[in-house]
Coordinates of C-alpha atoms in Angstrom, one line a residue:
Chain U
M1 CA 104.4 165.5 41.7
K2 CA 100.8 165.9 43.6
I3 CA 101.3 166.8 47.4
A4 CA 98.5 167.0 50.2
I5 CA 99.0 169.3 53.1
A6 CA 96.8 167.9 56.1
S7 CA 96.7 167.5 59.6
G8 CA 95.0 165.7 62.2
K9 CA 94.0 169.0 63.9
G10 CA 92.1 171.9 62.5
G11 CA 94.1 175.8 63.2
T12 CA 97.8 174.1 63.1
G13 CA 98.2 176.4 59.9
K14 CA 97.3 174.0 56.4
T15 CA 95.5 176.7 55.1
T16 CA 99.1 178.6 55.3
V17 CA 101.5 176.7 54.7
A18 CA 99.2 175.5 51.4
V19 CA 98.5 179.4 50.3
N20 CA 102.3 180.3 50.7
F21 CA 104.2 177.0 49.5
A22 CA 102.2 177.3 46.0
L23 CA 103.4 180.9 45.5
A24 CA 106.4 180.4 46.3
I25 CA 106.8 177.4 43.8
G26 CA 104.7 179.3 41.3
N27 CA 103.2 177.4 38.4
T28 CA 101.2 175.2 40.1
Q29 CA 97.4 173.9 40.8
L30 CA 96.1 175.0 44.1
F31 CA 93.6 173.1 45.4
D32 CA 90.8 173.8 48.5
C33 CA 89.6 171.0 49.4
D34 CA 88.4 172.0 52.6
V35 CA 85.0 172.5 51.1
E36 CA 83.1 172.6 54.5
E37 CA 85.3 175.9 54.9
P38 CA 87.7 176.5 52.3
N39 CA 90.0 179.6 52.9
C40 CA 92.4 180.1 50.5
N41 CA 90.9 182.3 48.6
L42 CA 90.8 184.9 51.1
F43 CA 94.5 185.0 50.5
L44 CA 95.3 185.3 47.5
G45 CA 91.4 187.3 46.6
L46 CA 90.9 185.4 42.9
D47 CA 87.7 186.7 41.2
L48 CA 86.4 182.9 40.7
D49 CA 84.1 181.4 38.0
K50 CA 81.7 178.6 38.3
Q51 CA 82.4 175.3 36.6
E52 CA 80.4 173.3 38.0
D53 CA 77.3 172.2 40.6
V54 CA 78.0 169.2 42.4
S55 CA 74.6 167.0 42.7
I56 CA 73.9 163.8 43.9
A57 CA 70.7 161.7 42.5
I58 CA 68.3 161.3 44.5
P59 CA 65.3 159.2 44.3
E60 CA 61.8 160.5 42.8
I61 CA 58.8 158.5 43.9
D62 CA 56.4 158.8 41.3
S63 CA 53.1 157.5 43.5
E64 CA 51.2 156.1 40.7
K65 CA 53.5 153.1 39.7
C66 CA 54.2 153.1 43.6
S67 CA 52.4 150.0 45.3
L68 CA 53.6 150.7 48.5
C69 CA 55.6 147.8 49.4
G70 CA 58.7 149.1 51.1
S71 CA 61.6 147.6 49.1
C72 CA 63.4 151.1 48.6
A73 CA 63.3 152.0 52.5
E74 CA 64.1 148.3 53.5
F75 CA 67.0 148.4 50.9
C76 CA 68.5 151.5 52.1
C77 CA 71.0 151.7 54.7
Y78 CA 71.3 155.4 55.1
N79 CA 67.4 156.2 56.4
A80 CA 67.1 158.6 53.2
I81 CA 63.6 156.7 52.7
A82 CA 60.7 155.4 55.2
K83 CA 57.5 154.1 53.8
L84 CA 54.5 155.5 56.0
P85 CA 51.2 154.0 55.7
Q86 CA 49.8 156.2 53.0
R87 CA 53.3 157.0 50.4
V88 CA 56.8 156.9 51.0
M89 CA 58.9 159.4 52.1
I90 CA 62.3 161.1 50.9
F91 CA 64.6 162.3 52.7
P92 CA 66.9 164.1 50.4
K93 CA 69.9 164.7 53.0
L94 CA 70.6 161.4 54.1
C95 CA 70.6 159.8 50.9
H96 CA 74.4 159.6 49.4
G97 CA 72.9 158.9 45.6
C98 CA 73.5 154.9 45.7
G99 CA 70.6 154.2 43.0
G100 CA 70.0 151.2 44.9
C101 CA 66.4 152.0 46.2
Q102 CA 66.1 152.3 42.2
I103 CA 67.2 149.1 41.2
V104 CA 65.1 147.1 43.8
C105 CA 61.8 149.0 43.4
P106 CA 59.6 146.3 41.3
E107 CA 57.2 148.7 40.0
N108 CA 59.4 150.9 38.6
A109 CA 58.6 153.9 40.5
I110 CA 61.8 155.4 40.7
S111 CA 63.7 157.7 38.7
E112 CA 66.3 159.9 39.8
I113 CA 66.7 163.9 40.2
K114 CA 69.4 165.7 40.4
R115 CA 70.0 167.3 43.5
P116 CA 72.9 170.5 43.7
I117 CA 74.9 169.9 47.5
G118 CA 78.0 172.3 46.6
I119 CA 79.8 174.2 43.9
I120 CA 83.2 174.3 42.1
E121 CA 84.6 176.9 41.3
K122 CA 88.3 178.0 39.3
G123 CA 90.5 181.4 39.5
V124 CA 93.9 181.8 38.3
H125 CA 96.7 184.1 40.3
A126 CA 98.6 185.6 37.1
G127 CA 101.6 187.1 39.0
S128 CA 102.6 183.0 40.1
G129 CA 101.2 181.2 37.4
I130 CA 98.9 179.5 40.0
S131 CA 95.8 177.6 38.9
F132 CA 93.6 177.4 41.6
F133 CA 90.0 175.5 42.2
Q134 CA 88.3 176.0 45.5
G135 CA 85.1 173.8 46.2
T136 CA 82.2 174.7 48.9
L137 CA 79.6 172.4 50.7
G138 CA 76.6 174.1 50.7
I139 CA 74.8 175.2 54.0
G140 CA 73.6 172.8 56.0
E141 CA 74.6 169.9 53.5
P142 CA 76.7 166.9 55.1
M143 CA 78.3 165.4 52.6
A144 CA 81.7 166.5 51.8
T145 CA 82.8 163.9 50.0
P146 CA 81.0 163.8 46.9
V147 CA 82.6 167.7 46.3
I148 CA 86.3 166.7 46.8
R149 CA 86.1 164.1 44.2
R150 CA 84.2 166.2 41.7
L151 CA 87.2 168.7 42.6
Q152 CA 90.0 165.9 42.0
A153 CA 88.5 165.5 38.8
H154 CA 90.0 168.8 38.2
I155 CA 93.8 167.3 38.9
D156 CA 96.2 167.9 35.5
E157 CA 98.6 164.8 36.5
K158 CA 101.4 166.5 34.5
A159 CA 101.4 169.7 36.7
V160 CA 102.6 170.0 40.4
V161 CA 99.8 169.8 42.3
V162 CA 99.6 171.5 46.0
V163 CA 96.2 170.7 48.3
D164 CA 94.7 172.0 51.1
S165 CA 92.8 169.2 52.7
P166 CA 90.5 169.4 55.2
P167 CA 91.2 169.1 58.9
G168 CA 90.6 165.1 61.3
T169 CA 91.3 162.0 59.8
A170 CA 87.5 160.7 58.4
C171 CA 86.1 160.6 55.4
P172 CA 86.9 163.1 53.3
V173 CA 90.3 163.0 54.1
I174 CA 91.2 160.0 53.0
A175 CA 89.2 161.2 49.7
T176 CA 92.2 163.6 49.5
V177 CA 95.0 162.2 50.6
G178 CA 94.7 158.7 49.3
E179 CA 95.4 160.5 45.4
M180 CA 98.2 161.8 46.7
D181 CA 102.3 161.0 45.7
Y182 CA 103.6 163.1 49.1
C183 CA 101.8 164.7 52.4
V184 CA 103.0 167.6 54.1
L185 CA 101.2 167.1 58.4
V186 CA 101.2 170.8 59.9
T187 CA 101.0 170.2 63.5
E188 CA 101.7 172.4 66.4
P189 CA 103.8 172.2 69.0
T190 CA 101.4 171.4 71.6
P191 CA 99.5 168.7 73.5
F192 CA 96.8 168.6 71.4
G193 CA 99.3 169.3 68.3
L194 CA 101.0 166.0 69.3
N195 CA 98.0 163.9 69.6
D196 CA 95.9 165.0 66.8
L197 CA 99.7 164.7 64.8
V198 CA 99.7 160.9 65.8
L199 CA 96.3 159.9 64.9
A200 CA 96.9 161.6 61.0
V201 CA 100.3 159.8 60.9
E202 CA 98.3 156.8 61.5
V203 CA 96.0 157.7 58.7
V204 CA 98.7 158.9 55.9
R205 CA 100.4 155.5 56.8
Q206 CA 97.5 153.4 56.0
L207 CA 97.4 154.9 52.8
K208 CA 101.2 154.7 52.5
V209 CA 101.7 157.9 51.3
P210 CA 105.0 158.9 52.2
F211 CA 105.2 161.9 54.6
G212 CA 106.7 164.8 56.9
V213 CA 105.8 167.3 59.0
I214 CA 106.1 170.9 59.8
I215 CA 106.0 172.6 62.9
N216 CA 103.8 175.4 62.6
R217 CA 104.5 178.3 65.9
H218 CA 107.4 176.8 67.0
G219 CA 108.3 178.1 70.0
S220 CA 106.2 177.7 72.5
G221 CA 109.0 175.5 75.1
Y222 CA 106.8 171.9 74.1
N223 CA 109.3 169.5 72.4
G224 CA 106.9 166.5 72.6
V225 CA 106.2 166.6 69.2
E226 CA 110.0 167.3 67.9
K227 CA 110.9 163.8 69.9
Y228 CA 107.8 161.6 68.8
C229 CA 109.3 162.9 64.9
Y230 CA 113.2 162.0 66.1
S231 CA 111.5 159.1 67.8
E232 CA 109.8 157.6 64.8
N233 CA 112.1 158.7 62.2
I234 CA 109.6 161.2 60.2
P235 CA 111.4 164.2 58.8
I236 CA 110.7 168.0 59.9
L237 CA 111.1 169.4 56.7
M238 CA 109.9 173.2 58.4
K239 CA 109.9 174.8 61.8
I240 CA 107.7 177.9 61.3
P241 CA 108.5 180.1 64.4
Y242 CA 105.7 181.7 66.4
D243 CA 105.9 185.5 65.2
R244 CA 103.2 187.8 65.7
K245 CA 104.2 189.9 62.5
I246 CA 103.0 186.2 61.0
A247 CA 100.2 185.8 62.5
V248 CA 98.9 189.7 62.1
L249 CA 99.4 189.2 58.4
Y250 CA 97.7 185.5 58.8
S251 CA 94.9 187.4 60.4
Q252 CA 94.8 190.4 57.4
G253 CA 94.8 187.7 54.9
I254 CA 98.1 188.2 53.7
P255 CA 100.1 185.6 52.1
F256 CA 103.8 186.1 54.3
V257 CA 106.2 185.3 51.8
Q258 CA 105.1 187.7 50.2
R259 CA 105.9 190.5 52.5
M260 CA 108.8 188.1 53.8
P261 CA 111.2 186.3 50.6
Q262 CA 113.2 185.1 52.6
W263 CA 110.3 182.2 53.4
K264 CA 110.3 182.2 49.4
E265 CA 113.8 180.3 49.3
N266 CA 112.3 178.4 52.9
F267 CA 109.4 177.1 50.9
R268 CA 111.0 175.7 47.5
A269 CA 113.9 174.5 49.2
M270 CA 111.6 172.2 50.9
Y271 CA 109.8 171.2 47.8
H272 CA 113.4 170.1 46.0
E273 CA 113.9 167.5 49.4
I274 CA 110.2 166.8 48.9
C275 CA 110.9 166.1 45.5
S276 CA 114.5 163.9 46.1
I277 CA 112.7 161.6 48.8
S278 CA 109.4 160.9 46.5
S279 CA 111.7 159.8 44.0
E280 CA 114.3 157.9 45.9
N281 CA 110.7 156.4 47.1
T282 CA 109.6 155.9 43.9
L283 CA 112.6 153.7 42.7
Q284 CA 112.1 151.8 46.0
D285 CA 108.6 151.1 45.9
S286 CA 107.1 148.4 44.3
Y287 CA 104.2 148.3 46.3
S288 CA 100.6 147.5 44.0
G289 CA 97.8 148.5 46.4
V290 CA 93.8 149.0 45.9
R291 CA 93.9 152.4 44.5
N292 CA 93.8 152.2 40.2
Chain T
M1 CA 64.9 168.8 81.4
V2 CA 68.3 168.2 80.4
K3 CA 70.3 171.1 78.2
Q4 CA 72.9 170.9 76.0
L5 CA 75.3 173.3 74.8
T6 CA 77.5 172.8 71.7
V7 CA 80.2 174.4 71.2
I8 CA 81.5 175.0 67.4
S9 CA 83.8 177.4 65.5
G10 CA 84.0 176.5 61.8
K11 CA 87.1 177.0 62.0
G12 CA 89.6 175.2 63.9
G13 CA 92.5 176.1 65.9
T14 CA 90.6 178.7 68.0
G15 CA 90.2 177.6 70.9
K16 CA 86.7 175.4 71.2
T17 CA 88.2 172.7 73.7
T18 CA 90.1 175.4 75.8
F19 CA 86.8 177.1 76.4
T20 CA 85.1 173.7 77.0
S21 CA 87.7 172.1 79.6
S22 CA 87.1 175.0 81.5
F23 CA 83.0 175.2 81.2
A24 CA 83.7 171.8 82.5
A25 CA 85.4 172.9 85.3
L26 CA 82.9 175.5 86.0
A27 CA 79.8 173.6 85.2
E28 CA 78.2 172.1 89.2
N29 CA 76.6 169.9 87.5
A30 CA 76.7 168.6 84.1
V31 CA 77.7 165.7 81.3
I32 CA 80.6 166.2 78.9
A33 CA 80.4 164.8 75.5
D34 CA 83.5 165.2 73.3
C35 CA 82.0 165.2 70.0
D36 CA 85.5 166.1 67.7
V37 CA 86.0 162.3 67.1
D38 CA 88.8 162.8 64.4
A39 CA 90.7 164.1 66.2
A40 CA 89.5 164.2 70.3
D41 CA 91.9 166.1 72.7
M42 CA 89.2 167.0 75.7
H43 CA 90.7 163.4 77.1
L44 CA 94.4 165.4 77.5
I45 CA 92.8 167.5 80.1
L46 CA 90.1 165.2 81.9
Q47 CA 92.5 162.0 82.3
P48 CA 89.6 160.3 82.4
E49 CA 88.6 156.8 83.9
I50 CA 87.3 154.8 82.0
F51 CA 84.4 152.5 82.7
E52 CA 82.5 151.3 80.1
I53 CA 83.7 151.1 76.5
H54 CA 81.4 150.3 73.2
D55 CA 82.3 149.4 70.2
F56 CA 81.5 151.4 67.0
Y57 CA 80.5 150.5 64.1
G58 CA 80.0 152.7 60.8
L59 CA 78.7 151.3 57.6
D60 CA 79.4 148.1 56.0
V61 CA 81.4 147.1 53.6
A62 CA 81.2 145.0 50.3
T63 CA 84.0 142.0 50.0
I64 CA 83.9 139.6 47.3
D65 CA 84.3 135.8 47.2
K66 CA 87.2 135.2 44.0
E67 CA 86.2 132.1 44.0
L68 CA 82.3 132.8 42.6
C69 CA 83.0 135.8 41.7
T70 CA 82.7 135.2 37.4
D71 CA 83.8 138.7 36.9
C72 CA 80.7 139.6 34.4
G73 CA 81.4 143.1 36.0
I74 CA 77.8 144.0 36.9
C75 CA 79.0 145.6 40.0
V76 CA 81.7 147.1 39.0
S77 CA 79.2 149.1 36.6
S78 CA 77.2 149.3 39.1
C79 CA 79.1 151.2 42.1
R80 CA 78.4 155.0 42.0
F81 CA 81.5 155.5 44.2
A82 CA 84.1 153.7 42.3
A83 CA 85.1 151.6 44.7
I84 CA 85.5 148.3 43.2
G85 CA 88.3 148.2 40.8
S86 CA 90.1 145.8 38.4
G87 CA 90.7 142.6 40.7
K88 CA 87.7 142.3 41.8
V89 CA 89.5 144.4 44.9
V90 CA 87.1 146.7 46.8
D91 CA 88.6 149.6 47.6
V92 CA 87.5 150.3 51.9
Y93 CA 88.1 153.8 51.4
K94 CA 85.8 154.5 48.7
C95 CA 83.0 152.0 49.6
E96 CA 79.7 153.5 51.6
G97 CA 78.3 150.5 52.2
C98 CA 74.9 151.0 50.2
G99 CA 75.2 146.7 49.3
V100 CA 74.1 147.7 45.3
C101 CA 77.3 145.3 44.5
E102 CA 75.9 143.2 46.8
Y103 CA 72.3 142.9 45.2
V104 CA 73.3 143.3 41.2
C105 CA 75.6 140.4 41.3
P106 CA 74.2 137.2 39.9
A107 CA 77.0 134.8 41.6
N108 CA 76.5 135.8 45.3
A109 CA 79.7 136.3 45.0
V110 CA 79.3 139.7 47.3
S111 CA 79.1 140.1 51.0
M112 CA 78.6 142.9 52.8
I113 CA 80.8 142.8 56.3
A114 CA 80.0 145.1 59.3
K115 CA 83.4 146.8 60.3
K116 CA 84.3 148.0 63.5
A117 CA 84.9 151.3 63.0
G118 CA 86.0 153.1 66.0
E119 CA 85.3 152.8 70.1
Y120 CA 83.3 154.9 72.4
Y121 CA 84.4 155.8 75.8
C122 CA 82.4 156.8 79.2
S123 CA 84.4 157.9 82.1
N124 CA 84.9 159.6 85.3
T125 CA 86.3 162.4 85.5
R126 CA 87.5 165.4 88.0
F127 CA 84.6 167.2 86.5
G128 CA 82.1 164.5 86.4
P129 CA 81.3 162.3 83.8
L130 CA 82.4 162.3 79.8
V131 CA 81.7 160.4 76.7
H132 CA 84.2 160.2 73.8
A133 CA 85.4 158.7 71.1
K134 CA 88.3 157.3 69.1
L135 CA 87.4 156.7 65.4
G136 CA 89.6 154.2 63.6
A137 CA 92.1 155.6 61.3
G138 CA 90.6 156.8 58.1
E139 CA 87.0 155.8 59.0
E140 CA 84.0 157.1 57.8
A141 CA 81.1 158.2 59.2
S142 CA 82.0 160.4 61.7
G143 CA 78.8 161.6 62.7
K144 CA 76.8 158.5 63.3
L145 CA 80.0 158.5 66.1
V146 CA 79.1 162.0 67.0
S147 CA 74.9 160.6 67.4
D148 CA 76.2 158.0 69.4
V149 CA 78.5 160.0 71.5
R150 CA 75.3 162.1 71.9
R151 CA 72.8 160.0 72.9
R152 CA 74.9 158.0 75.1
A153 CA 75.5 160.8 77.1
S154 CA 72.3 161.9 77.3
E155 CA 71.7 158.7 79.0
L156 CA 73.8 159.5 81.9
A157 CA 72.8 162.7 82.7
E158 CA 69.4 161.5 82.8
Q159 CA 70.2 157.9 84.7
S160 CA 72.9 160.8 86.9
G161 CA 70.4 163.6 87.3
K162 CA 72.3 165.9 85.5
D163 CA 70.4 169.2 84.0
L164 CA 73.1 169.5 81.6
I165 CA 75.5 168.4 79.0
I166 CA 78.6 170.7 77.5
I167 CA 79.5 169.0 73.8
D168 CA 82.8 169.4 72.6
G169 CA 82.0 170.0 68.9
P170 CA 83.9 169.1 65.5
P171 CA 85.5 171.7 62.8
G172 CA 84.0 172.6 59.8
T173 CA 80.2 172.8 58.2
G174 CA 78.8 169.3 57.3
C175 CA 78.0 165.8 58.7
A176 CA 80.2 165.8 62.3
V177 CA 79.1 169.2 62.8
I178 CA 75.3 168.8 62.2
A179 CA 75.6 165.9 64.3
A180 CA 76.7 167.5 67.0
I181 CA 74.0 170.7 66.9
T182 CA 70.9 169.1 65.8
G183 CA 68.4 169.4 68.9
A184 CA 71.1 171.5 70.9
D185 CA 69.5 174.4 73.3
M186 CA 72.5 176.3 72.1
V187 CA 75.9 176.9 70.1
L188 CA 78.7 179.1 71.4
V189 CA 80.5 179.6 68.4
V190 CA 84.4 180.4 69.2
T191 CA 85.8 182.8 66.5
E192 CA 88.9 184.7 66.2
P193 CA 89.7 187.8 64.6
T194 CA 91.4 186.5 61.4
K195 CA 89.6 186.8 57.8
S196 CA 89.3 183.1 58.2
G197 CA 88.1 183.0 61.7
I198 CA 85.1 185.7 59.8
H199 CA 84.4 183.7 57.3
D200 CA 83.8 180.3 58.7
L201 CA 82.2 182.0 61.4
E202 CA 79.3 183.5 58.8
R203 CA 78.8 179.7 57.4
V204 CA 78.4 177.9 60.8
V205 CA 76.6 180.7 61.6
Q206 CA 74.1 180.0 59.1
V207 CA 74.1 176.5 59.7
A208 CA 73.1 176.5 63.1
R209 CA 70.4 179.2 61.5
H210 CA 69.7 176.6 59.1
F211 CA 68.5 173.7 62.3
R212 CA 66.9 176.7 63.9
I213 CA 69.3 176.6 66.8
P214 CA 70.5 180.3 69.0
V215 CA 73.7 181.1 68.8
A216 CA 75.9 183.3 70.9
V217 CA 79.7 184.1 69.9
C218 CA 82.7 184.4 71.9
I219 CA 85.8 186.2 70.4
N220 CA 89.7 184.5 71.2
K221 CA 93.0 185.8 71.0
R222 CA 91.1 189.3 70.5
D223 CA 94.1 191.3 70.1
I224 CA 95.6 189.8 67.2
N225 CA 93.6 191.9 65.1
D226 CA 91.6 194.9 66.9
R227 CA 89.8 196.1 63.7
L228 CA 88.6 192.4 62.7
S229 CA 87.2 191.8 66.0
V230 CA 85.4 195.0 65.9
S231 CA 84.4 194.0 62.4
I232 CA 83.2 190.4 64.1
G233 CA 80.7 192.8 66.9
E234 CA 79.4 194.2 64.0
Y235 CA 78.2 191.4 62.4
C236 CA 77.0 190.0 65.3
K237 CA 75.2 192.9 66.4
I238 CA 73.6 193.1 62.9
N239 CA 72.9 189.3 63.0
Y240 CA 71.3 190.0 66.5
I241 CA 74.0 187.4 67.7
P242 CA 74.7 188.0 71.4
V243 CA 78.9 188.4 72.1
I244 CA 79.7 187.2 75.2
G245 CA 83.3 187.7 75.7
M246 CA 86.5 188.5 74.0
L247 CA 89.6 187.0 74.8
P248 CA 93.3 188.1 74.6
Y249 CA 96.1 185.9 73.3
D250 CA 97.5 184.7 75.9
N251 CA 99.8 182.0 76.8
I252 CA 98.5 180.4 79.4
V253 CA 96.4 178.5 77.6
I254 CA 99.4 176.7 76.3
E255 CA 101.3 176.4 79.8
A256 CA 97.7 174.5 80.9
M257 CA 97.5 172.1 78.2
V258 CA 101.0 171.0 79.1
E259 CA 100.3 170.7 82.9
G260 CA 96.8 168.4 81.5
R261 CA 94.8 171.6 83.3
S262 CA 92.1 173.3 82.6
V263 CA 93.0 177.0 82.6
V264 CA 90.6 177.8 85.1
E265 CA 92.3 175.3 87.7
Y266 CA 95.6 176.1 86.3
S267 CA 95.5 180.0 86.6
G268 CA 93.5 182.5 88.4
G269 CA 94.7 185.6 85.8
K270 CA 93.0 187.5 83.4
F271 CA 92.0 184.8 81.0
S272 CA 90.1 182.4 83.6
E273 CA 88.6 185.5 84.9
G274 CA 87.1 185.9 81.0
I275 CA 86.4 182.3 80.8
R276 CA 84.3 182.5 84.6
S277 CA 82.4 186.2 83.0
V278 CA 81.5 184.0 79.7
W279 CA 80.3 180.6 81.3
G280 CA 78.2 182.8 83.3
K281 CA 76.5 184.9 80.7
L282 CA 75.7 181.7 79.1
E283 CA 74.3 179.8 82.3
N284 CA 71.9 182.7 82.1
L285 CA 70.8 182.2 78.7
L286 CA 70.3 178.8 78.4
V287 CA 67.7 179.3 81.7
Q288 CA 65.8 181.7 79.3
E289 CA 63.0 180.4 77.4
K290 CA 64.6 178.8 74.8
E291 CA 61.3 180.3 73.0
G292 CA 62.7 183.9 73.0
L293 CA 65.8 183.3 71.8
V294 CA 64.4 182.0 68.6
E295 CA 62.3 184.8 68.2
L296 CA 65.0 186.5 67.1
L297 CA 66.1 183.9 64.8

């Protein structure tokens, strides 16, 4: 069972939900896929061991062999190669590592070198049996998706998997949520929260991943999010009230289920609800999509 | 000379758009650019009247002509992104548009198709011109769209004689953020006194420094954790980053949002005073010689 915790908007409480949820059900694999800003371990405080460097293959040009024909620069659709009058210049950060330049070079002048762009680390939370994996994108590096992909290679298909997704609706989110059995969308009860929830719902529906909503910081007096969920028949899995105690625990990096045990039960109940929704879907679902 | 200010946070939800929309209200002569293209919110406050729509094309996507395909599998093994699955189908979410499959296909069965990935808009608002965007659900290349939005905002500023572009940036430290800050005169980081907030502040400051852009910090929701607010202040001091505001948590933010107003329009209370003071300091920093600030880096 693989569950993504996502949201259109940043700051709605994805990490809070992911960490507390994983702690409540126990014996899970927890993945922090928000590789631009991984924060789960601030709440777990685990010692992490490096598993691997994430690298992409970038071209290296043998100037002896290069005839300055410019085919590589012409082929590259990322503008990562520029042909200058005297030499060919590479912009490593723009390169996606597709290998095309090497294929098109008529002089065999291009080889590839590995350029590290991030790291994958692992830690174990003995108390709850959580295996935790985190990816971190290097500072100044633009491309999060390769780091997320490497992180996903550590998913154990037999385990209960909880994934803290990056915010938004762009490539890294798709890379994360597209591989999941269920998606929990965390939102806040404000007009911004609603606006971004609608965008996220569009994405998750396109990906054909079943989903439900958690309203975090409930009690602002704005009920647009609830109205939307009812009108769209989207299950509201949980409402977490705006509670100063929870906010302060969050600020200190303390998962609130550790101090407010009744919430452990709430998260467990939510997990059982998700499992039953999923098994119903599996029975009804004859979807054979593009994913392999 | 048009100056550019980008507001970022690293972490989502710290109050970027709350501040940026108020700056838009306070600035006399600015163009606003909403570069949080994944989840643009500025239009909810500025109620723009669109006068210009541009299509945004991200990366091309490969398509395979099943009639021509001989099932040789060369494209599958050449694709570095595992985007071509069985049944000659390209997974549009994995394809990065590089064109390798098209090049290697011996049967000419693959073509790269331009795909509209979103739109960006120029609008009039009660605070002046706004450039904003909508990225299609699940599309790639948000960094490229950010660059398009910024380019159009620069053109508008030149045309209409504005002297400032205020950019509402995206969360994170990756592609979209880099596109939102490169070439800016200054970055304001809106942070909050939480462990996550500090962690993300440190990362995003490193990114700004990596691109040699001067940084100022504003702490929002100061009273959620006073001790951590002090820690942020100390971190900034050690790193020569001016802290130009510390604002308490205030429900007025949500009230104003529900009314579709910026906070400074909605109320004259303490929070508004705080934002006004931050804006005053920002204006001073922006008119200072840029080089003078860079020396601190």
